[in-house]
XYZ file of N, CA and C in Angstrom:
561
model
N 208.421 22.441 19.664
C 208.461 21.846 18.352
C 207.258 22.312 17.546
N 207.561 22.810 16.400
C 206.529 23.326 15.512
C 206.305 22.302 14.409
N 205.032 22.041 14.147
C 204.703 21.101 13.068
C 204.113 21.868 11.902
N 204.454 21.463 10.781
C 203.904 22.071 9.574
C 202.574 21.414 9.242
N 201.717 22.180 8.588
C 200.401 21.652 8.219
C 200.529 20.398 7.358
N 201.540 20.344 6.572
C 201.714 19.187 5.697
C 202.094 17.935 6.477
N 202.580 18.129 7.737
C 202.977 16.976 8.546
C 201.812 16.379 9.335
N 200.705 17.127 9.492
C 199.558 16.632 10.262
C 198.781 15.664 9.398
N 198.496 14.517 9.971
C 197.766 13.499 9.226
C 196.266 13.643 9.481
N 195.517 13.524 8.461
C 194.058 13.579 8.554
C 193.581 12.253 9.143
N 192.681 12.339 10.163
C 192.199 11.086 10.755
C 191.384 10.274 9.754
N 191.438 8.995 9.939
C 190.670 8.101 9.067
C 189.180 8.248 9.385
N 188.360 7.675 8.543
C 186.903 7.727 8.753
C 186.535 7.127 10.111
N 187.118 6.020 10.475
C 186.846 5.366 11.764
C 187.272 6.260 12.923
N 188.435 6.906 12.805
C 188.914 7.806 13.862
C 187.994 9.018 14.004
N 187.513 9.565 12.861
C 186.575 10.699 12.927
C 185.271 10.283 13.594
N 184.808 9.108 13.318
C 183.581 8.585 13.923
C 183.763 8.466 15.439
N 184.903 7.945 15.856
C 185.198 7.805 17.285
C 185.319 9.169 17.961
N 185.939 10.138 17.275
C 186.046 11.495 17.814
C 184.661 12.132 17.991
N 183.792 11.986 16.969
C 182.427 12.519 17.077
C 181.678 11.881 18.244
N 181.826 10.571 18.389
C 181.158 9.841 19.475
C 181.672 10.324 20.832
N 182.982 10.480 20.961
C 183.568 10.970 22.215
C 183.073 12.378 22.529
N 183.017 13.224 21.497
C 182.542 14.593 21.696
C 181.075 14.590 22.155
N 180.239 13.778 21.523
C 178.820 13.701 21.883
C 178.656 13.206 23.319
N 179.441 12.195 23.700
C 179.370 11.672 25.069
C 179.795 12.734 26.081
N 180.863 13.452 25.767
C 181.364 14.506 26.656
C 180.337 15.634 26.796
N 179.727 16.037 25.677
C 178.718 17.105 25.709
C 177.495 16.672 26.521
N 177.064 15.424 26.359
C 175.924 14.906 27.118
C 176.243 14.850 28.604
N 177.424 14.379 28.944
C 177.831 14.309 30.354
C 177.866 15.702 30.968
N 178.391 16.675 30.224
C 178.446 18.054 30.720
C 177.039 18.611 30.940
N 176.133 18.335 30.019
C 174.745 18.808 30.141
C 174.065 18.195 31.370
N 174.285 16.911 31.593
C 173.707 16.240 32.763
C 174.262 16.835 34.048
N 175.565 17.057 34.107
C 176.178 17.661 35.296
C 175.622 19.054 35.574
N 175.451 19.849 34.522
C 174.901 21.195 34.707
C 173.478 21.136 35.254
N 172.677 20.204 34.739
C 171.300 20.064 35.241
C 171.294 19.591 36.688
N 172.165 18.649 37.023
C 172.248 18.171 38.407
C 172.652 19.293 39.355
N 173.621 20.093 38.941
C 174.051 21.219 39.776
C 172.915 22.210 39.970
N 172.147 22.487 38.918
C 171.018 23.422 39.020
C 169.951 22.858 39.948
N 169.642 21.568 39.823
C 168.628 20.946 40.680
C 169.098 20.843 42.116
N 170.365 20.572 42.325
C 170.902 20.473 43.679
C 170.843 21.823 44.365
N 171.084 22.875 43.600
C 171.028 24.224 44.174
C 169.628 24.528 44.707
N 168.583 24.075 43.998
C 167.205 24.345 44.397
C 166.637 23.282 45.332
N 167.345 22.184 45.534
C 166.817 21.099 46.359
C 166.726 21.538 47.813
N 165.743 20.979 48.513
C 165.548 21.279 49.932
C 166.032 20.077 50.726
N 166.943 20.322 51.640
C 167.446 19.223 52.460
C 166.430 18.899 53.548
N 166.500 17.691 54.054
C 165.620 17.273 55.143
C 165.871 18.135 56.376
N 167.111 18.514 56.573
C 167.466 19.374 57.713
C 166.752 20.722 57.617
N 166.773 21.322 56.406
C 166.097 22.608 56.225
C 164.585 22.471 56.380
N 164.012 21.382 55.899
C 162.576 21.155 56.055
C 162.222 20.996 57.531
N 163.063 20.300 58.276
C 162.857 20.124 59.721
C 162.915 21.477 60.428
N 163.914 22.281 60.082
C 164.028 23.616 60.687
C 162.802 24.458 60.349
N 162.336 24.379 59.119
C 161.144 25.116 58.690
C 159.924 24.651 59.490
N 159.790 23.349 59.670
C 158.657 22.796 60.421
C 158.671 23.232 61.876
N 159.845 23.469 62.406
C 159.965 23.841 63.818
C 160.106 25.349 64.020
N 159.850 26.104 62.958
C 159.819 27.556 63.076
C 161.172 28.225 63.148
N 162.243 27.490 62.869
C 163.594 28.062 62.864
C 163.851 28.607 61.459
N 163.415 29.834 61.214
C 163.410 30.372 59.858
C 164.617 31.232 59.526
N 165.585 31.281 60.411
C 166.746 32.137 60.191
C 167.843 31.413 59.416
N 168.412 32.085 58.436
C 169.619 31.596 57.803
C 169.462 30.668 56.619
N 168.274 30.526 56.059
C 168.157 29.739 54.836
C 167.016 30.274 53.977
N 166.918 29.766 52.766
C 166.020 30.299 51.748
C 164.595 29.774 51.925
N 163.746 30.549 52.585
C 162.356 30.153 52.837
C 161.585 30.053 51.525
N 161.861 30.956 50.596
C 161.154 30.945 49.311
C 161.415 29.639 48.579
N 162.650 29.148 48.626
C 162.995 27.884 47.980
C 162.223 26.728 48.617
N 162.098 26.739 49.941
C 161.352 25.676 50.627
C 159.884 25.736 50.232
N 159.302 26.919 50.225
C 157.891 27.038 49.878
C 157.640 26.674 48.415
N 158.606 26.963 47.543
C 158.508 26.546 46.143
C 158.532 25.016 46.060
N 159.438 24.399 46.823
C 159.517 22.942 46.848
C 158.244 22.316 47.394
N 157.693 22.904 48.443
C 156.447 22.389 49.024
C 155.291 22.496 48.035
N 155.259 23.576 47.262
C 154.176 23.772 46.299
C 154.209 22.729 45.187
N 155.397 22.247 44.842
C 155.514 21.338 43.703
C 155.749 19.880 44.078
N 155.931 19.581 45.365
C 156.314 18.226 45.748
C 155.393 17.665 46.835
N 154.428 16.803 46.462
C 153.502 16.237 47.449
C 154.205 15.440 48.552
N 155.281 14.757 48.228
C 156.000 13.980 49.251
C 156.617 14.908 50.295
N 157.111 16.062 49.856
C 157.686 17.025 50.789
C 156.592 17.605 51.688
N 155.405 17.885 51.105
C 154.286 18.391 51.914
C 153.877 17.366 52.963
N 153.849 16.101 52.572
C 153.488 15.040 53.510
C 154.515 14.928 54.628
N 155.789 15.047 54.286
C 156.847 14.993 55.309
C 156.716 16.166 56.274
N 156.428 17.354 55.744
C 156.235 18.527 56.604
C 155.054 18.310 57.543
N 153.964 17.773 57.023
C 152.779 17.515 57.850
C 153.112 16.552 58.986
N 153.860 15.500 58.677
C 154.232 14.531 59.724
C 155.115 15.182 60.780
N 156.058 16.023 60.351
C 156.944 16.704 61.307
C 156.151 17.633 62.224
N 155.238 18.391 61.649
C 154.445 19.327 62.455
C 153.487 18.570 63.359
N 152.892 17.496 62.869
C 151.984 16.690 63.693
C 152.713 16.145 64.911
N 153.942 15.678 64.723
C 154.730 15.152 65.843
C 155.050 16.226 66.870
N 155.275 17.452 66.405
C 155.683 18.529 67.305
C 154.510 19.322 67.877
N 153.317 19.155 67.302
C 152.163 19.952 67.732
C 151.742 19.583 69.153
N 151.474 20.612 69.934
C 150.994 20.400 71.297
C 149.488 20.200 71.309
N 148.808 20.794 70.343
C 147.360 20.662 70.218
C 147.033 20.301 68.780
N 146.044 19.415 68.632
C 145.711 18.893 67.312
C 144.208 18.640 67.262
N 143.516 19.188 66.259
C 142.059 19.043 66.219
C 141.566 17.956 65.289
N 142.336 17.576 64.309
C 141.803 16.679 63.292
C 140.817 17.452 62.429
N 140.125 16.746 61.546
C 139.142 17.404 60.692
C 137.914 17.760 61.513
N 137.196 18.811 61.077
C 135.949 19.190 61.746
C 134.903 18.116 61.459
N 133.990 17.948 62.377
C 132.989 16.888 62.218
C 132.046 17.155 61.048
N 131.414 18.318 61.037
C 130.492 18.648 59.953
C 130.266 20.144 59.947
N 129.920 20.621 58.794
C 129.625 22.044 58.677
C 128.124 22.219 58.632
N 127.552 22.842 59.657
C 126.118 23.056 59.701
C 125.705 24.196 58.789
N 126.482 25.239 58.772
C 126.203 26.397 57.937
C 127.528 26.917 57.410
N 127.445 27.857 56.489
C 128.701 28.380 55.951
C 129.392 29.236 57.001
N 130.678 29.371 56.844
C 131.456 30.147 57.797
C 132.397 29.262 58.573
N 133.145 29.874 59.481
C 134.134 29.102 60.241
C 133.474 28.057 61.135
N 134.130 26.925 61.244
C 133.592 25.782 61.984
C 134.273 25.692 63.340
N 133.496 25.603 64.420
C 134.120 25.395 65.735
C 134.947 24.112 65.716
N 136.069 24.141 66.375
C 136.982 22.990 66.420
C 137.201 22.590 67.866
N 137.369 21.296 68.065
C 137.644 20.776 69.397
C 138.758 19.754 69.283
N 139.716 19.853 70.175
C 140.813 18.904 70.193
C 141.176 18.591 71.624
N 142.159 17.753 71.790
C 142.607 17.374 73.120
C 143.254 18.583 73.795
N 142.548 19.189 74.739
C 143.101 20.302 75.497
C 142.846 21.681 74.941
N 142.066 21.793 73.854
C 141.773 23.130 73.336
C 140.503 23.132 72.495
N 139.972 24.322 72.293
C 138.830 24.496 71.397
C 138.988 25.826 70.667
N 138.343 25.901 69.510
C 138.352 27.135 68.727
C 136.903 27.518 68.466
N 136.567 28.738 68.811
C 135.230 29.259 68.533
C 135.378 30.658 67.944
N 134.250 31.229 67.552
C 134.274 32.504 66.839
C 133.219 33.434 67.418
N 133.508 34.730 67.357
C 132.555 35.716 67.850
C 132.683 36.971 66.993
N 131.544 37.454 66.504
C 131.545 38.682 65.715
C 131.915 39.857 66.608
N 132.741 40.735 66.093
C 133.147 41.921 66.838
C 131.938 42.827 67.052
N 131.794 43.336 68.252
C 130.673 44.228 68.559
C 130.898 45.620 67.981
N 132.144 45.999 67.784
C 132.441 47.343 67.282
C 132.556 47.398 65.762
N 132.883 46.290 65.130
C 133.008 46.246 63.666
C 132.472 44.909 63.179
N 131.250 44.909 62.651
C 130.593 43.648 62.285
C 131.276 42.923 61.129
N 132.177 43.588 60.416
C 132.901 42.905 59.342
C 134.160 42.198 59.853
N 134.349 42.200 61.166
C 135.476 41.501 61.794
C 134.972 40.401 62.720
N 135.775 39.373 62.857
C 135.434 38.232 63.717
C 136.620 37.930 64.618
N 136.316 37.627 65.865
C 137.340 37.152 66.791
C 137.447 35.641 66.655
N 138.650 35.168 66.476
C 138.929 33.733 66.581
C 139.418 33.544 68.007
N 138.714 32.719 68.764
C 139.035 32.534 70.174
C 139.496 31.096 70.378
N 140.740 30.955 70.779
C 141.322 29.635 71.038
C 141.450 29.493 72.546
N 140.731 28.524 73.092
C 140.769 28.289 74.538
C 141.638 27.073 74.820
N 142.652 27.267 75.647
C 143.550 26.186 76.044
C 143.092 25.694 77.409
N 142.847 24.414 77.514
C 142.292 23.833 78.733
C 143.412 23.196 79.544
N 143.399 23.437 80.847
C 144.415 22.862 81.723
C 145.673 23.708 81.724
N 146.764 23.077 82.138
C 148.040 23.788 82.189
C 148.523 24.079 80.772
N 148.877 25.318 80.533
C 149.295 25.746 79.197
C 150.808 25.587 79.071
N 151.259 24.716 78.155
C 152.704 24.548 77.965
C 153.295 25.747 77.229
N 154.606 25.804 77.180
C 155.291 26.861 76.433
C 155.008 26.653 74.947
N 154.413 27.640 74.317
C 154.034 27.541 72.910
C 154.965 28.368 72.032
N 155.016 27.998 70.752
C 155.712 28.820 69.756
C 154.743 29.830 69.153
N 153.466 29.725 69.497
C 152.418 30.645 69.039
C 152.229 30.590 67.527
N 152.180 29.378 66.995
C 151.954 29.202 65.564
C 150.767 28.267 65.378
N 149.806 28.704 64.566
C 148.661 27.884 64.199
C 148.916 27.358 62.792
N 148.854 26.044 62.625
C 149.045 25.415 61.321
C 147.707 24.867 60.864
N 147.393 25.077 59.595
C 146.179 24.516 59.013
C 146.580 23.772 57.747
N 146.193 22.484 57.680
C 146.495 21.640 56.526
C 145.206 21.321 55.790
N 145.264 21.358 54.456
C 144.115 20.925 53.673
C 144.315 19.475 53.235
N 143.398 18.980 52.413
C 143.446 17.574 51.984
C 144.706 17.225 51.199
N 145.284 18.194 50.502
C 146.484 17.946 49.695
C 147.766 18.183 50.490
N 147.651 18.272 51.820
C 148.782 18.522 52.724
C 149.385 19.908 52.541
N 148.668 20.808 51.871
C 149.144 22.184 51.768
C 148.980 22.828 53.134
N 150.026 23.478 53.592
C 150.036 24.048 54.939
C 150.099 25.563 54.880
N 149.299 26.183 55.711
C 149.403 27.622 55.948
C 149.656 27.789 57.435
N 150.583 28.656 57.767
C 150.858 28.906 59.186
C 150.539 30.356 59.508
N 150.072 30.564 60.718
C 149.679 31.888 61.174
C 150.285 32.114 62.550
N 150.968 33.229 62.707
C 151.549 33.576 64.001
C 150.442 34.111 64.899
N 150.427 33.637 66.137
C 149.400 34.025 67.105
C 150.016 34.838 68.234
N 149.195 35.646 68.900
C 149.696 36.312 70.105
C 149.808 35.288 71.229
N 150.562 35.577 72.274
C 150.656 34.635 73.389
C 149.312 34.516 74.114
N 149.060 33.357 74.736
C 147.799 33.191 75.463
C 147.754 34.075 76.708
N 146.565 34.497 77.039
C 146.347 35.271 78.257
C 145.268 34.552 79.048
N 145.635 34.048 80.218
C 144.726 33.239 81.037
C 144.172 32.058 80.240
N 145.018 31.460 79.415
C 144.628 30.280 78.647
C 143.804 30.581 77.408
N 143.704 31.852 77.026
C 142.896 32.218 75.858
C 143.742 33.039 74.886
N 143.644 32.651 73.609
C 144.293 33.395 72.531
C 143.178 33.995 71.681
N 143.228 35.301 71.472
C 142.226 35.969 70.637
C 142.910 36.626 69.452
N 142.313 36.423 68.282
C 142.826 37.035 67.065
C 141.651 37.689 66.353
N 141.768 38.963 66.042
C 140.724 39.686 65.316
C 141.089 39.697 63.837
N 140.182 39.176 63.003
C 140.421 39.120 61.558
C 139.187 39.622 60.818
N 139.396 40.049 59.581
C 138.255 40.441 58.750
C 137.589 39.179 58.212
N 136.344 39.314 57.806
C 135.577 38.149 57.324
C 136.184 37.517 56.065
N 136.994 38.258 55.325
C 137.599 37.702 54.113
C 139.055 37.270 54.318
N 139.480 37.152 55.550
C 140.848 36.745 55.868
C 141.074 35.278 55.472
N 142.234 34.953 54.875
C 142.525 33.563 54.489
C 142.459 32.582 55.669
N 142.814 33.032 56.859
C 142.744 32.169 58.041
C 141.310 31.727 58.281
N 140.374 32.654 58.222
C 138.964 32.339 58.437
C 138.433 31.439 57.325
N 138.891 31.687 56.109
C 138.483 30.857 54.972
C 138.918 29.404 55.178
N 140.137 29.203 55.627
C 140.623 27.833 55.849
C 139.897 27.170 57.019
N 139.582 27.944 58.046
C 138.860 27.385 59.192
C 137.404 27.075 58.847
N 136.914 27.568 57.711
C 135.552 27.291 57.262
C 135.457 25.978 56.499
N 136.577 25.401 56.145
C 136.609 24.144 55.390
C 136.656 22.970 56.366
N 135.619 22.114 56.371
C 135.606 20.995 57.327
C 136.702 19.965 57.076
N 137.310 19.980 55.906
C 138.359 19.004 55.584
C 139.738 19.431 56.069
N 139.859 20.658 56.579
C 141.164 21.099 57.059
C 141.420 20.574 58.462
N 142.691 20.460 58.766
C 143.148 19.975 60.068
C 143.937 21.097 60.732
N 143.694 21.306 62.023
C 144.302 22.422 62.745
C 145.270 21.894 63.794
N 146.446 22.515 63.860
C 147.452 22.164 64.866
C 148.016 23.439 65.462
N 148.377 23.364 66.717
C 148.897 24.525 67.429
C 150.193 24.139 68.106
N 151.204 24.987 67.921
C 152.508 24.785 68.562
C 152.851 25.993 69.375
């Protein structure tokens, strides 16, 4: 059925007002849905955060998780709690810094000390001594600062209860170990 233009009735002022209102509501709802979809796409699930905390880094967007951690203090705190629960060794904060540079750490069943390389004085050995029976480790050192920001470092496997890592004096790992407010955990 074809209608002629002369047969179409112009809506009344009240009907036009209602149409404008309906259109505005529909446009607002669409905008909200689009924003929710965009935020959901970037959201980090608790499952993915748990996998990240336990070193299961295969099959999901690590960059998205690290972006979320950088902007969300609650997520950083949750990650810290997950890693603390899973850590086999935990040092807590260092007692005091006597001089500048990396601070020796002591925890239940392990210690961290430092030794300048004899062959290259601009390098330092980080020596982690595991005391007693050494459990199966994931070989990851986690360091948390006061804001729950976490940096993780992959370590070589222990040899006779000792893990040695050679780093330059300007390495970020050494810088974090020089801060008495950081907390060290080993998995």
